[in-house]
Each structure stands twice: as structure tokens, then as C-alpha cells.
Amino acid sequence: MRAPRRLRRSGVYAAVLALAAGALTTSAATAPPAAALTPPVGFTADNLTTYQTNGIVWALAEANGVVYAGGTFANVRPAGAPAGSSTTPAVNFAAFNAATGAPTGCSLSFTRSSGTATVRTFALSPDKSTLYAGGYFNAVNGTSANGLVAINTATCTLRPGFAPNFGATVRALDVAANGTVYAGGDFQTVNGQARRFFGAITAAGAVTAWNPDADDPGRALKVTPDGGNVLIGGDFFTVGGADSHALAVTDAGSGALTRAYTGNFIPSTAVIKDIVTDTASDGWYVAGEGTGGGSFDGRLAMRLGTFDQRWRDTCQGATQALRVYRGVLYAGSHVHDCSTMGGFPNQVRKHLTAQSVDDPAMLGWLPDTNDGIGEPVGPRALTVSSRDGRDFLWVGGEFTTVNGVAQQSLTRFANTPDTGAPSVPAVSVSAPRAGEVKVSWRSGLDLDDSLLTYRVYRDGGSTPVYTTQGSSLFFSRPQLTFTDTDVVAGRTYSYRITASDGTNTSALSAAASVTAAASASPYQERVLADGANLYWRYDEAGGAFAADASAGDDGGVYMNAPTYRSTPSAVAGSAALSLNGTDEYVYSDRLHHYTSPTPYSIETWFRTNTTRGGRIVGYGNNIGTAQGHTSSISDKLVYMTDDGRLAFGVQVGSTSSRPTLTTTASYNDNTWHHVVATQGPSGMRLYVDGVVVGSNTTAGNRSYNGYWRVGGDAMPTTWPNRPTSTYFAGQVDETAVYPSALTAAQVAAHHALADTPSGPGDTTVTLTPDDDAYVNSVAPNTNYNDNQLASRGSTAYLSYLRFTVPAAPAGQVLKSARLTFRTSSDSTAGSSDSHTVVPVTGTWTESAVTYNTRPSLSSTVLGTITGATSVSTDHSVELNAPALGGALGSVYSLALTSSGTDSLRIWSSEVSTAAYRPQLVLTFGAE
């Protein structure tokens, strides 16, 4: 995003603005993409050794394996050479071997008798025998030239007799199949004839009739593949006197408007910097640069046949240059905010990106430069060249680093080989219950491979015990999980993980160790049973990864190294996290999409003696701490006032209304307290230490994309009793978020369980159904014995599960029971209704049961399933243990039923993945 342009004219205008133009991407692909790259990415992110310039490269073009660079510079030097050393004169123009990155010996000097000479654009004749160079100069190798010259690519000499006269800087060029050269820029005359900002000449240098007659400078143009039209872009507001801001389609012969873009199609605060065409996708692509959050800084995909828009990228970051290669649109920009695209919020700038020509979503190709010198913007020009059996993407601009290493103004990437290994995964391990070790890790990052393969190694072994794949981008690094069930209570296990792109493999992660437990934490089991889809226990010993103990795999990121494994904790068997109240916090590693009035609950334990208050848990639209990178929108907040009172508030829509519940008592007494905030159809509730302390009827909040944050974020002064510090100084433990409003009974149960350690002698037994099936009232004589079960009331489905239940171990009784299951991948699998678990009193067989022969059921409700609204998600329902006690030592059947209209579908015991099968989990202990 740049400064306004309507006020920037002539001298400064010409000196700092440019179009990076040149030949379209090479049509011939001479080598397949590197095997390690994640399709459709075609280039690695490994920058190759390339000569540098000592100034800005504004233009690139390629012909016959040679890449031409034009700009504002005086010399070139080898890669790695510091500025001013090992230089070779190259006055605003240089030519390089595409495969080696070294100069070819083609040397032309573009100069001016006064002012700063510069080359701003290139275009090639269709046969690539002639390179046209435009810019702001009046001599080339001492020969008079006014803004445009023709260069013989075979001899590196100027074409004699070609001497058009442009009245000011030429910023854009393209050449039609018939040899006509189209130009755009700051000029208002060509060969003395009026041509405001756009004009064309013949191959001999004569002015043609093409005259779009724009009212402001041109910065981009491209002849359509059929030769019938010229696509133009720039600063203009009218073309031929008709409204069409920044973008227009003109007749290739006359310049008359073929298609205008009016209204706010391109906002008045934006200009167009580059246009490329691609016949394979029937598309043309547009680069925008704007001023202000509502402007246009991204990319447009347009249709060649109709000139209509196919998609629009609304990321912010001043796009300067585009190229298409093998169905991927590569862009040079300084993109820094893609929140309007469902991507990353306003953060550090990224300068090179890729997206499919069919979809604006960002692909996993992210080498990077810095902003560099000049305005600064970073990359300014792109071109693709082929040589010696390889394809290369060349990048020019004003940057001074590439992938963190000094390299000025030029770099290049190839389609093979890929030499960069993924980052090492960050690992966390836990022993959530008997017979299980849960290994969680934050996805690795590879700059050209979004899909990586992970291998888990146990106890120093060389053969992985688990292998899986996962996708990640720099702004989205999801948690992955492996549950090891081949463990023995009391034994310590260690785990290490690698990430591989198929060719390159990361180093092993540091070993993470845990001792397998004999039983589960009752507190944790209740949190999970009540449906938490984010549950941070803060048991990591260090690092940046906060594991999610729920099935949501919604890991967190520790910022600024808070104090790990703090004691005492709020819940037996778990550590706590200490925050300094200045800059330490945790944010969710996944972008969430909340639409009011979706119900939710926020739960955490905290301990503090602060007198400055702070945000304990909240939701916001950003993840950083630096100025401009904290949340500009935030609600669903639990915070502490300076005097130690607790507040729970939301923002109603985009209004200034912030309904807030605030306690009368203070809780900064340096003891552990439990806080739960819920919002649902009946309104807001605030609970402290298991008891409701405030409520209202506000059911709505603000709808937006954002992140859960623990420990701090921005807070506007409009929040009631806003604390002095928006960062929390104290300890937090057991933070959970639920997709439902917890009931008062659930909240009280959580509070009561916090100090209830699992019994050291408890025995846990996990059972898989011997038989299961479901019936359907619409097909009353059909038996459904497949890999799914179903439950619904209206047009009923009922499901049946049979277990062989063991007798209680000697001296023990059944203490708890739960049914675990996973919703299937069917698009209708999730259900907003409640579903009950009841005993089956009649007889049935898996292979024969139908709706008409269904067994009778008990009226006793063993448990109620709620909140199973998502597909492919693990769930658990607590069952009435005393009611199950009479079934010990027998074969026992359960049924799933409902009175609602929304079906629930879960995987059955027939599903091929064992971890997806339903299980009855029984815990026995001393009386």
C-alpha cells in the first residue's frame, strides 16, 4: 500500500513509480517441476547464485536463454560481493545467462544529459529478435534516443533508423503479432503528435492511430492473444473522455473503449501496476496498488473472452509484478494483510507469493526479500526463462536481501532441484489416560512445500511408529496428533519427529518424554466429555508450541517465552503457565470464524495479585504485539479490572455497545480461581468458582475472523473499567473453549473436580463393540450393517451397539463410564440435536435387525450426546455408571436415539481405521 498518487506528478512521479513489464512467460517448459514441490508450485524457494546491481531493477525480459535487466543502477557485481567491490560497469542495463546468473557481455549504456536516466520497461518482438526498451533516457551508448529503442538480441546493438520520440518516461510496452509497439507512461506526445499517456508506433517507428487518450499516466498494458484489443492500466480516471478508472480494454486499432470499468471496480485510491495474459487459463491478471484499507492492493483474475472478473485477491500489499507459469500466478509485492481473504492478519511483509490461476488462495511458495531501498517496495519485476533444460523465475526490484542473505536487486529460482529442508517440528507429549500417550506437534514449515510427511520415532528407534501427512503455511501451522496405545503404565517413553518434503528431511526434533499414566485425570475427562474444542493444559517444558488436549487439535503459540511448568497448578497432575503482564501471551494457531449468535463458553483458571488488571482470555482479529499488529477488533473477553474484579464482555455487531458483566468481589488475592463465561440463546453468564455471579439476556456478539488469545491484546478505551494493563500478570491453567454454552451443573462439576486426582489403583478398560448396526424407518425391512451408525427422531434412525462387559476387578467397583465415538465424514454427520444413550432390553442381531424387527428399549437414559455438530470429529459422552453397574460380567447392548430432526452419523466398528471405532471406556476403582 502506497501514498496517494493524484498529488504526485512529473519529476518525483517519474523518479519513483514504474511498471515492471517485459515478455510474457516462456511458453515452452523444458523440464518437469522438482519432485519435492507441492503441486501446482513450479519453482523451488531456493534462490540461486546471481549477479547483483547497485541500484533498482525496474524491468526484466528474457529471450533465447538470456535475461535482460533494466533500471536505475551503474554497475553489477557477483553474488556475495559487498556493495562497491568487484564491480563491472552496467549503466541502467545488463544481460545475464539465465542458467548461470552471470553477465553475457551484452553491454549498453542508457544515459541522460540532465536528470537521472532509467530503464523502466521491456518488450520483445514475437520472434524475440528485437528487444524494445523504454524509460527516461536520451542516449544509448552515446546515440541519441528519446524514451524508446529497439535492440537486436543477436548482436546486442541498436536497430538503425528506429528513433521514435516520446515526450516523457515510457513505463509500459508490449508488441503485437504485426509488429506494432504499444506504449504507456508519463508522455503526452509521440513524435510530436498528441498521445496522452498511451500511444503506439509501427516497427519502423511511425505513430499509429491507436489513441486511448487517458487523463493520467499509464503503467501497464498487454495486447490480447487474438490481437484485437489492448488491455491498459495505470492512474487514469477517463479513457477517451469516458469514465474508466485505472483499467480499461481498448481496440487495438483505434484505442476506442471496448470495455470500461466504472463505479468502484478499481477504487479511486488505487492504480494498476502490471497486466499479464495466459491463454491456457483463458485469463488476464492484474496487479493493484492502493492507499487505505478499502483500496485494491492485490490481484484480479479476468476472463479473456468476456473481460469479466473471475476472482479478486483483496490482500493488502502493493502488487508490482506478475507472471504465470504452469497454471500458477507468481507475484511480487509486499503483502502484509490477507484477513479479508480468510488468511493472515496484518503482520510482517511477504514479498513473493503464488496462487493458482483458478483460485486466489495462497499456495505454499514463500521465498522472501526485504523492502530494500527506494520507496521501498521490494520486488518490481518478474520474468521466466528457459536454458540448459531448466526453467527459471527471475526477480528484480529494490530489495537488498533474499531469504535473509545479502543480495541486491536481482535473484532467481529454478524448477529443480529443491534443496531446502522443512523446519523441525515442535513436539509436546502427554499421558491423558491409561494405555495412551498422546504425541502432538506443530506442523513444520517449508517455503515451497505445503504438504509434508511426518515420521514419529519412539525411544530412539530407527523405524517410525507412525507416519502421516499434513499441510501448513507460514500463517497456518495446524497441530497434528498421534496416540500411542502400545504403552505400559509407569514406564517412560520418548518421542522424536522429522518432517520431509519427499526429497529433504528435517533434523530430528528434540526428544520429548512422558511417563504413561495408570488412569486419567477426572478433570480433563470431564472437560473433554463436555465438548471442549480447544483445551490448553500448559504442560510444555518450553518452546513455542502449546498443545491442544482436545480433539480439535487447535494448538497455540507461546509468545515471548513465558515461564513454563509453573507451580502450584490449579488442577492436580498438571502444570501452570506464568505471564509477565507486559508482552507474554498465547494465541491459537488457527483462524476461527465466529458468526453471531453462535454459542460458546470460555473457561480458565487464574491466580494473581496484580493491581493493574489485564486481559485473561479473549478473541481478536490479530496475533501480534507490535504497533499495528494487535487486534483492532476484539470481543468475547474475560478480563480483570485494576481492583481485581472480573469482567466478561462482548461487542454487539460493529456498534459501540459492549454489554459487560462485572463481579462485585475481587479475585486478585493470589489464590487459584475458576472462571467460566458463556453466551448462548438465553444470554450471557459469568461463573466464578463454580457459581454464577452475573447474567444478562444479550445473545449476540460481533461476527468476524479471529484468534483466541490468553494473556493479553489491545483493548479500546470503550470497554467498561478498562484495566491499566491489557496484558495479564499472573498464572493461568486449564484454558478451554467450547462450541456450546456450558450449563450451571457442568461448570460446578468442573470446579469440583479440579482437586480430584485420579486414584493410583484405578483400572481402565476400553471395549470395542462386538456387533453394531442401525435401522431406518423409511426402509423398514432393510438391514444396515456397514461402516456407519445413525440416530434421528423424525423419519427415525436408531443404532445398536453390543459389548461384552467384564466383571469388576477384585476389590473395585465401576467408578465411571463413557462412550467415545467419531462423527463420520458424511456431509450430514454432525447434528445440532441431542441424542440419548439408552439400554436395549430386546433381542437383535447385527446381520438381521431392521426397523420392523427392532428391539425394545429401556426408558432409562444413560447419557445425552450434545454438541456433536462437526463432521470427522471425536466426541465423548459420560454414562451413568451406577445404572451400568448391573451389566458387569454380561453381554450388554446400548442404543442411540433422538426425538429431533437432525441426524447424527458416526463411524461403526466396521470402519477400516481402528481409532475411529466407537468404544465403551470403563474405569474401576476402590469403593
GROMACS .gro file of C-alpha atoms in nm, residues 414-807:
model
  394
  414ALA     CA    1   1.452  -2.275  -1.070
  415ASN     CA    2   1.207  -2.559  -1.124
  416THR     CA    3   1.459  -2.811  -0.989
  417PRO     CA    4   1.622  -2.920  -0.764
  418ASP     CA    5   1.478  -2.844  -0.421
  419THR     CA    6   1.749  -2.831  -0.156
  420GLY     CA    7   1.572  -2.670   0.139
  421ALA     CA    8   1.463  -2.896   0.425
  422PRO     CA    9   1.148  -2.827   0.629
  423SER     CA   10   1.175  -2.680   0.976
  424VAL     CA   11   1.197  -2.916   1.271
  425PRO     CA   12   0.854  -2.993   1.422
  426ALA     CA   13   0.783  -2.865   1.775
  427VAL     CA   14   0.667  -3.159   1.987
  428SER     CA   15   0.462  -3.199   2.305
  429VAL     CA   16   0.373  -3.528   2.476
  430SER     CA   17   0.120  -3.615   2.745
  431ALA     CA   18  -0.033  -3.921   2.913
  432PRO     CA   19  -0.403  -3.834   2.909
  433ARG     CA   20  -0.537  -4.168   3.030
  434ALA     CA   21  -0.445  -4.530   3.097
  435GLY     CA   22  -0.299  -4.707   2.797
  436GLU     CA   23  -0.233  -4.391   2.598
  437VAL     CA   24   0.044  -4.146   2.522
  438LYS     CA   25  -0.059  -3.851   2.309
  439VAL     CA   26   0.212  -3.705   2.086
  440SER     CA   27   0.121  -3.363   1.946
  441TRP     CA   28   0.328  -3.137   1.727
  442ARG     CA   29   0.305  -2.810   1.544
  443SER     CA   30   0.336  -2.855   1.169
  444GLY     CA   31   0.673  -2.774   1.020
  445LEU     CA   32   0.728  -2.506   0.759
  446ASP     CA   33   0.883  -2.539   0.415
  447LEU     CA   34   0.895  -2.241   0.180
  448ASP     CA   35   0.799  -2.438  -0.131
  449ASP     CA   36   0.624  -2.746   0.008
  450SER     CA   37   0.297  -2.703   0.194
  451LEU     CA   38   0.228  -3.077   0.217
  452LEU     CA   39   0.485  -3.251   0.436
  453THR     CA   40   0.531  -3.607   0.563
  454TYR     CA   41   0.592  -3.658   0.936
  455ARG     CA   42   0.752  -3.964   1.094
  456VAL     CA   43   0.730  -4.034   1.467
  457TYR     CA   44   1.013  -4.233   1.631
  458ARG     CA   45   0.990  -4.381   1.980
  459ASP     CA   46   1.267  -4.447   2.231
  460GLY     CA   47   1.548  -4.378   1.985
  461GLY     CA   48   1.429  -4.634   1.730
  462SER     CA   49   1.517  -4.602   1.362
  463THR     CA   50   1.180  -4.723   1.232
  464PRO     CA   51   0.889  -4.483   1.267
  465VAL     CA   52   0.595  -4.595   1.480
  466TYR     CA   53   0.366  -4.355   1.293
  467THR     CA   54   0.372  -4.172   0.960
  468THR     CA   55   0.127  -3.908   0.841
  469GLN     CA   56   0.098  -3.606   0.614
  470GLY     CA   57  -0.015  -3.253   0.690
  471SER     CA   58  -0.040  -2.918   0.514
  472SER     CA   59   0.088  -2.591   0.652
  473LEU     CA   60   0.161  -2.232   0.552
  474PHE     CA   61   0.354  -1.967   0.740
  475PHE     CA   62   0.029  -1.832   0.885
  476SER     CA   63  -0.140  -2.170   0.939
  477ARG     CA   64   0.059  -2.446   1.104
  478PRO     CA   65  -0.201  -2.692   1.236
  479GLN     CA   66  -0.145  -2.929   1.523
  480LEU     CA   67  -0.104  -3.295   1.431
  481THR     CA   68  -0.151  -3.581   1.677
  482PHE     CA   69  -0.056  -3.944   1.721
  483THR     CA   70  -0.199  -4.151   2.007
  484ASP     CA   71   0.033  -4.435   2.105
  485THR     CA   72  -0.172  -4.713   2.264
  486ASP     CA   73   0.115  -4.960   2.290
  487VAL     CA   74   0.230  -4.832   2.628
  488VAL     CA   75   0.254  -4.966   2.983
  489ALA     CA   76   0.158  -4.761   3.290
  490GLY     CA   77   0.457  -4.636   3.486
  491ARG     CA   78   0.704  -4.666   3.200
  492THR     CA   79   0.865  -4.356   3.046
  493TYR     CA   80   0.861  -4.313   2.669
  494SER     CA   81   1.042  -4.060   2.449
  495TYR     CA   82   0.944  -3.940   2.103
  496ARG     CA   83   1.116  -3.755   1.818
  497ILE     CA   84   0.969  -3.642   1.486
  498THR     CA   85   1.100  -3.547   1.142
  499ALA     CA   86   0.934  -3.355   0.859
  500SER     CA   87   1.008  -3.435   0.495
  501ASP     CA   88   0.911  -3.281   0.161
  502GLY     CA   89   0.989  -3.607  -0.018
  503THR     CA   90   1.345  -3.509  -0.103
  504ASN     CA   91   1.473  -3.320   0.200
  505THR     CA   92   1.418  -3.421   0.562
  506SER     CA   93   1.448  -3.205   0.871
  507ALA     CA   94   1.663  -3.294   1.166
  508LEU     CA   95   1.501  -3.498   1.440
  509SER     CA   96   1.312  -3.291   1.691
  510ALA     CA   97   1.440  -3.279   2.046
  511ALA     CA   98   1.328  -3.583   2.243
  512ALA     CA   99   1.005  -3.529   2.439
  513SER     CA  100   0.942  -3.775   2.722
  514VAL     CA  101   0.644  -3.872   2.935
  515THR     CA  102   0.556  -4.145   3.183
  516ALA     CA  103   0.249  -4.345   3.087
  517ALA     CA  104  -0.032  -4.299   3.338
  518ALA     CA  105  -0.233  -4.565   3.518
  519SER     CA  106  -0.552  -4.361   3.495
  520ALA     CA  107  -0.699  -4.045   3.352
  521SER     CA  108  -0.739  -3.704   3.512
  522PRO     CA  109  -1.106  -3.674   3.612
  523TYR     CA  110  -1.092  -3.300   3.545
  524GLN     CA  111  -0.953  -3.348   3.194
  525GLU     CA  112  -1.201  -3.623   3.115
  526ARG     CA  113  -1.493  -3.401   3.216
  527VAL     CA  114  -1.366  -3.107   3.007
  528LEU     CA  115  -1.337  -3.333   2.705
  529ALA     CA  116  -1.669  -3.504   2.769
  530ASP     CA  117  -1.840  -3.165   2.779
  531GLY     CA  118  -1.714  -3.091   2.429
  532ALA     CA  119  -1.413  -2.858   2.455
  533ASN     CA  120  -1.270  -2.797   2.108
  534LEU     CA  121  -0.971  -2.601   2.238
  535TYR     CA  122  -0.802  -2.715   2.560
  536TRP     CA  123  -0.459  -2.585   2.657
  537ARG     CA  124  -0.316  -2.750   2.970
  538TYR     CA  125   0.020  -2.564   2.957
  539ASP     CA  126   0.230  -2.868   3.043
  540GLU     CA  127   0.510  -2.797   2.795
  541ALA     CA  128   0.860  -2.757   2.933
  542GLY     CA  129   0.945  -2.481   2.684
  543GLY     CA  130   0.935  -2.377   2.322
  544ALA     CA  131   0.666  -2.202   2.120
  545PHE     CA  132   0.406  -2.480   2.089
  546ALA     CA  133   0.109  -2.510   2.324
  547ALA     CA  134  -0.058  -2.847   2.264
  548ASP     CA  135  -0.434  -2.877   2.245
  549ALA     CA  136  -0.556  -3.170   2.456
  550SER     CA  137  -0.895  -3.175   2.281
  551ALA     CA  138  -0.989  -3.348   1.959
  552GLY     CA  139  -0.992  -3.004   1.794
  553ASP     CA  140  -0.612  -3.012   1.750
  554ASP     CA  141  -0.621  -2.633   1.793
  555GLY     CA  142  -0.266  -2.577   1.912
  556GLY     CA  143  -0.139  -2.250   2.050
  557VAL     CA  144   0.176  -2.044   2.011
  558TYR     CA  145   0.367  -1.919   2.315
  559MET     CA  146   0.493  -1.566   2.260
  560ASN     CA  147   0.799  -1.410   2.425
  561ALA     CA  148   0.890  -1.717   2.634
  562PRO     CA  149   0.657  -1.712   2.935
  563THR     CA  150   0.753  -1.912   3.245
  564TYR     CA  151   0.669  -2.276   3.178
  565ARG     CA  152   0.560  -2.552   3.419
  566SER     CA  153   0.483  -2.309   3.697
  567THR     CA  154   0.367  -2.450   4.031
  568PRO     CA  155   0.143  -2.489   4.213
  569SER     CA  156  -0.111  -2.562   3.943
  570ALA     CA  157  -0.486  -2.530   3.960
  571VAL     CA  158  -0.557  -2.893   3.870
  572ALA     CA  159  -0.384  -3.193   4.020
  573GLY     CA  160  -0.134  -3.355   3.785
  574SER     CA  161  -0.096  -3.054   3.554
  575ALA     CA  162   0.144  -2.761   3.545
  576ALA     CA  163   0.052  -2.393   3.501
  577LEU     CA  164   0.183  -2.102   3.293
  578SER     CA  165   0.316  -1.773   3.433
  579LEU     CA  166   0.275  -1.448   3.234
  580ASN     CA  167   0.465  -1.126   3.298
  581GLY     CA  168   0.184  -0.879   3.223
  582THR     CA  169   0.393  -0.696   2.964
  583ASP     CA  170   0.425  -0.893   2.641
  584GLU     CA  171   0.378  -1.264   2.713
  585TYR     CA  172   0.070  -1.439   2.579
  586VAL     CA  173  -0.057  -1.743   2.388
  587TYR     CA  174  -0.259  -1.731   2.068
  588SER     CA  175  -0.445  -2.000   1.876
  589ASP     CA  176  -0.257  -2.125   1.572
  590ARG     CA  177  -0.580  -2.149   1.372
  591LEU     CA  178  -0.801  -1.878   1.228
  592HIS     CA  179  -1.155  -1.911   1.364
  593HIS     CA  180  -1.477  -1.798   1.202
  594TYR     CA  181  -1.740  -1.683   1.451
  595THR     CA  182  -2.083  -1.578   1.331
  596SER     CA  183  -2.317  -1.425   1.587
  597PRO     CA  184  -2.510  -1.564   1.768
  598THR     CA  185  -2.311  -1.890   1.776
  599PRO     CA  186  -2.300  -2.015   2.140
  600TYR     CA  187  -1.967  -2.066   2.313
  601SER     CA  188  -1.803  -2.095   2.653
  602ILE     CA  189  -1.465  -1.971   2.775
  603GLU     CA  190  -1.306  -2.141   3.075
  604THR     CA  191  -0.978  -2.093   3.257
  605TRP     CA  192  -0.815  -2.096   3.598
  606PHE     CA  193  -0.606  -1.799   3.707
  607ARG     CA  194  -0.403  -1.676   4.003
  608THR     CA  195  -0.273  -1.320   4.050
  609ASN     CA  196  -0.211  -1.033   4.292
  610THR     CA  197  -0.189  -0.766   4.023
  611THR     CA  198  -0.335  -0.420   4.075
  612ARG     CA  199  -0.310  -0.331   3.707
  613GLY     CA  200  -0.570  -0.573   3.573
  614GLY     CA  201  -0.535  -0.732   3.228
  615ARG     CA  202  -0.698  -0.945   2.958
  616ILE     CA  203  -0.707  -1.304   3.076
  617VAL     CA  204  -0.877  -1.472   2.777
  618GLY     CA  205  -1.024  -1.306   2.469
  619TYR     CA  206  -1.090  -1.321   2.099
  620GLY     CA  207  -0.935  -1.078   1.849
  621ASN     CA  208  -0.854  -1.033   1.483
  622ASN     CA  209  -0.475  -1.029   1.511
  623ILE     CA  210  -0.195  -1.229   1.670
  624GLY     CA  211   0.095  -0.985   1.727
  625THR     CA  212   0.206  -0.733   1.986
  626ALA     CA  213   0.379  -0.468   1.773
  627GLN     CA  214   0.205  -0.145   1.686
  628GLY     CA  215  -0.047  -0.214   1.411
  629HIS     CA  216  -0.030  -0.588   1.476
  630THR     CA  217  -0.253  -0.609   1.784
  631SER     CA  218  -0.625  -0.664   1.738
  632SER     CA  219  -0.828  -0.375   1.600
  633ILE     CA  220  -1.142  -0.579   1.670
  634SER     CA  221  -1.186  -0.782   1.987
  635ASP     CA  222  -1.469  -0.918   2.199
  636LYS     CA  223  -1.566  -1.231   2.395
  637LEU     CA  224  -1.331  -1.103   2.664
  638VAL     CA  225  -1.268  -1.216   3.019
  639TYR     CA  226  -1.057  -0.951   3.188
  640MET     CA  227  -0.962  -0.822   3.530
  641THR     CA  228  -1.004  -0.464   3.641
  642ASP     CA  229  -0.738  -0.279   3.836
  643ASP     CA  230  -0.917  -0.355   4.163
  644GLY     CA  231  -0.928  -0.728   4.092
  645ARG     CA  232  -1.287  -0.767   3.975
  646LEU     CA  233  -1.363  -0.996   3.684
  647ALA     CA  234  -1.547  -0.879   3.373
  648PHE     CA  235  -1.695  -1.066   3.077
  649GLY     CA  236  -1.789  -0.854   2.776
  650VAL     CA  237  -1.885  -0.872   2.410
  651GLN     CA  238  -1.926  -0.620   2.132
  652VAL     CA  239  -2.270  -0.617   1.970
  653GLY     CA  240  -2.211  -0.618   1.595
  654SER     CA  241  -1.991  -0.328   1.483
  655THR     CA  242  -2.163  -0.087   1.723
  656SER     CA  243  -2.007   0.077   2.026
  657SER     CA  244  -2.231  -0.130   2.255
  658ARG     CA  245  -2.027  -0.356   2.482
  659PRO     CA  246  -2.254  -0.541   2.726
  660THR     CA  247  -2.033  -0.647   3.016
  661LEU     CA  248  -2.088  -0.849   3.333
  662THR     CA  249  -1.864  -0.742   3.622
  663THR     CA  250  -1.827  -0.904   3.962
  664THR     CA  251  -1.864  -0.713   4.287
  665ALA     CA  252  -1.594  -0.923   4.456
  666SER     CA  253  -1.223  -0.901   4.381
  667TYR     CA  254  -1.009  -1.201   4.292
  668ASN     CA  255  -0.651  -1.069   4.293
  669ASP     CA  256  -0.580  -1.248   4.621
  670ASN     CA  257  -0.303  -1.472   4.484
  671THR     CA  258  -0.511  -1.789   4.507
  672TRP     CA  259  -0.647  -2.003   4.225
  673HIS     CA  260  -0.990  -1.914   4.089
  674HIS     CA  261  -1.203  -2.078   3.823
  675VAL     CA  262  -1.383  -1.853   3.572
  676VAL     CA  263  -1.630  -1.956   3.303
  677ALA     CA  264  -1.802  -1.717   3.062
  678THR     CA  265  -2.086  -1.844   2.844
  679GLN     CA  266  -2.308  -1.690   2.580
  680GLY     CA  267  -2.600  -1.856   2.408
  681PRO     CA  268  -2.966  -1.805   2.317
  682SER     CA  269  -3.056  -1.721   2.678
  683GLY     CA  270  -2.783  -1.459   2.709
  684MET     CA  271  -2.450  -1.415   2.885
  685ARG     CA  272  -2.344  -1.586   3.209
  686LEU     CA  273  -2.036  -1.533   3.422
  687TYR     CA  274  -1.935  -1.801   3.673
  688VAL     CA  275  -1.660  -1.775   3.932
  689ASP     CA  276  -1.552  -2.075   4.138
  690GLY     CA  277  -1.845  -2.282   4.018
  691VAL     CA  278  -2.118  -2.026   4.096
  692VAL     CA  279  -2.298  -1.785   3.861
  693VAL     CA  280  -2.215  -1.426   3.958
  694GLY     CA  281  -2.380  -1.233   3.675
  695SER     CA  282  -2.609  -1.270   3.376
  696ASN     CA  283  -2.796  -1.075   3.110
  697THR     CA  284  -3.005  -1.153   2.802
  698THR     CA  285  -2.751  -1.045   2.538
  699ALA     CA  286  -2.735  -1.329   2.285
  700GLY     CA  287  -2.538  -1.158   2.006
  701ASN     CA  288  -2.175  -1.056   1.963
  702ARG     CA  289  -1.953  -0.948   1.675
  703SER     CA  290  -1.908  -1.171   1.369
  704TYR     CA  291  -1.551  -1.179   1.234
  705ASN     CA  292  -1.247  -1.394   1.174
  706GLY     CA  293  -1.000  -1.409   1.457
  707TYR     CA  294  -0.787  -1.590   1.711
  708TRP     CA  295  -0.824  -1.690   2.075
  709ARG     CA  296  -0.561  -1.525   2.292
  710VAL     CA  297  -0.464  -1.588   2.653
  711GLY     CA  298  -0.269  -1.325   2.842
  712GLY     CA  299  -0.320  -1.002   2.651
  713ASP     CA  300  -0.410  -0.797   2.345
  714ALA     CA  301  -0.528  -0.447   2.263
  715MET     CA  302  -0.838  -0.315   2.443
  716PRO     CA  303  -1.009   0.006   2.328
  717THR     CA  304  -1.099   0.254   2.599
  718THR     CA  305  -1.467   0.185   2.531
  719TRP     CA  306  -1.450  -0.131   2.744
  720PRO     CA  307  -1.606  -0.070   3.089
  721ASN     CA  308  -1.347  -0.037   3.367
  722ARG     CA  309  -1.067  -0.090   3.120
  723PRO     CA  310  -0.756  -0.204   3.309
  724THR     CA  311  -0.431  -0.009   3.318
  725SER     CA  312  -0.252  -0.307   3.165
  726THR     CA  313  -0.411  -0.501   2.880
  727TYR     CA  314  -0.164  -0.785   2.950
  728PHE     CA  315  -0.222  -1.016   3.245
  729ALA     CA  316   0.042  -1.066   3.515
  730GLY     CA  317  -0.017  -1.394   3.692
  731GLN     CA  318  -0.066  -1.762   3.631
  732VAL     CA  319  -0.318  -1.937   3.407
  733ASP     CA  320  -0.409  -2.305   3.382
  734GLU     CA  321  -0.651  -2.537   3.201
  735THR     CA  322  -0.787  -2.292   2.941
  736ALA     CA  323  -1.074  -2.433   2.735
  737VAL     CA  324  -1.317  -2.306   2.473
  738TYR     CA  325  -1.642  -2.486   2.392
  739PRO     CA  326  -1.883  -2.460   2.097
  740SER     CA  327  -2.177  -2.453   2.339
  741ALA     CA  328  -2.293  -2.267   2.650
  742LEU     CA  329  -2.199  -2.486   2.947
  743THR     CA  330  -2.476  -2.539   3.199
  744ALA     CA  331  -2.452  -2.437   3.563
  745ALA     CA  332  -2.423  -2.805   3.657
  746GLN     CA  333  -2.134  -2.858   3.416
  747VAL     CA  334  -1.949  -2.553   3.546
  748ALA     CA  335  -1.996  -2.662   3.907
  749ALA     CA  336  -1.873  -3.011   3.823
  750HIS     CA  337  -1.557  -2.875   3.660
  751HIS     CA  338  -1.481  -2.662   3.963
  752ALA     CA  339  -1.538  -2.952   4.199
  753LEU     CA  340  -1.313  -3.188   4.001
  754ALA     CA  341  -1.008  -2.962   3.998
  755ASP     CA  342  -0.867  -3.105   4.320
  756THR     CA  343  -0.969  -3.466   4.249
  757PRO     CA  344  -0.665  -3.665   4.144
  758SER     CA  345  -0.716  -3.994   3.970
  759GLY     CA  346  -0.689  -4.291   4.202
  760PRO     CA  347  -0.347  -4.458   4.191
  761GLY     CA  348  -0.507  -4.802   4.175
  762ASP     CA  349  -0.776  -4.730   3.918
  763THR     CA  350  -0.823  -4.973   3.631
  764THR     CA  351  -0.943  -4.857   3.288
  765VAL     CA  352  -1.093  -5.099   3.036
  766THR     CA  353  -1.165  -4.998   2.675
  767LEU     CA  354  -1.417  -5.205   2.480
  768THR     CA  355  -1.498  -5.208   2.109
  769PRO     CA  356  -1.846  -5.329   2.004
  770ASP     CA  357  -1.887  -5.699   1.928
  771ASP     CA  358  -2.175  -5.603   1.699
  772ASP     CA  359  -2.332  -5.279   1.579
  773ALA     CA  360  -2.589  -5.175   1.320
  774TYR     CA  361  -2.862  -4.919   1.260
  775VAL     CA  362  -3.219  -4.917   1.127
  776ASN     CA  363  -3.414  -4.672   0.912
  777SER     CA  364  -3.790  -4.616   0.927
  778VAL     CA  365  -3.800  -4.511   0.562
  779ALA     CA  366  -3.668  -4.856   0.462
  780PRO     CA  367  -3.830  -5.061   0.740
  781ASN     CA  368  -3.722  -5.402   0.612
  782THR     CA  369  -3.361  -5.315   0.530
  783ASN     CA  370  -3.068  -5.415   0.747
  784TYR     CA  371  -2.788  -5.154   0.771
  785ASN     CA  372  -2.470  -5.327   0.876
  786ASP     CA  373  -2.198  -5.106   0.731
  787ASN     CA  374  -1.927  -4.866   0.846
  788GLN     CA  375  -2.165  -4.600   0.983
  789LEU     CA  376  -2.428  -4.575   1.257
  790ALA     CA  377  -2.706  -4.315   1.266
  791SER     CA  378  -2.956  -4.155   1.502
  792ARG     CA  379  -3.256  -3.933   1.427
  793GLY     CA  380  -3.611  -3.883   1.558
  794SER     CA  381  -3.824  -3.770   1.264
  795THR     CA  382  -3.806  -4.038   0.988
  796ALA     CA  383  -3.625  -4.231   1.252
  797TYR     CA  384  -3.280  -4.383   1.262
  798LEU     CA  385  -3.179  -4.594   1.564
  799SER     CA  386  -2.841  -4.755   1.629
  800TYR     CA  387  -2.746  -5.053   1.842
  801LEU     CA  388  -2.409  -5.148   1.992
  802ARG     CA  389  -2.333  -5.471   2.180
  803PHE     CA  390  -2.040  -5.508   2.424
  804THR     CA  391  -1.905  -5.792   2.634
  805VAL     CA  392  -1.869  -5.614   2.968
  806PRO     CA  393  -1.618  -5.765   3.214
  807ALA     CA  394  -1.677  -5.806   3.582
   0.00000   0.00000   0.00000
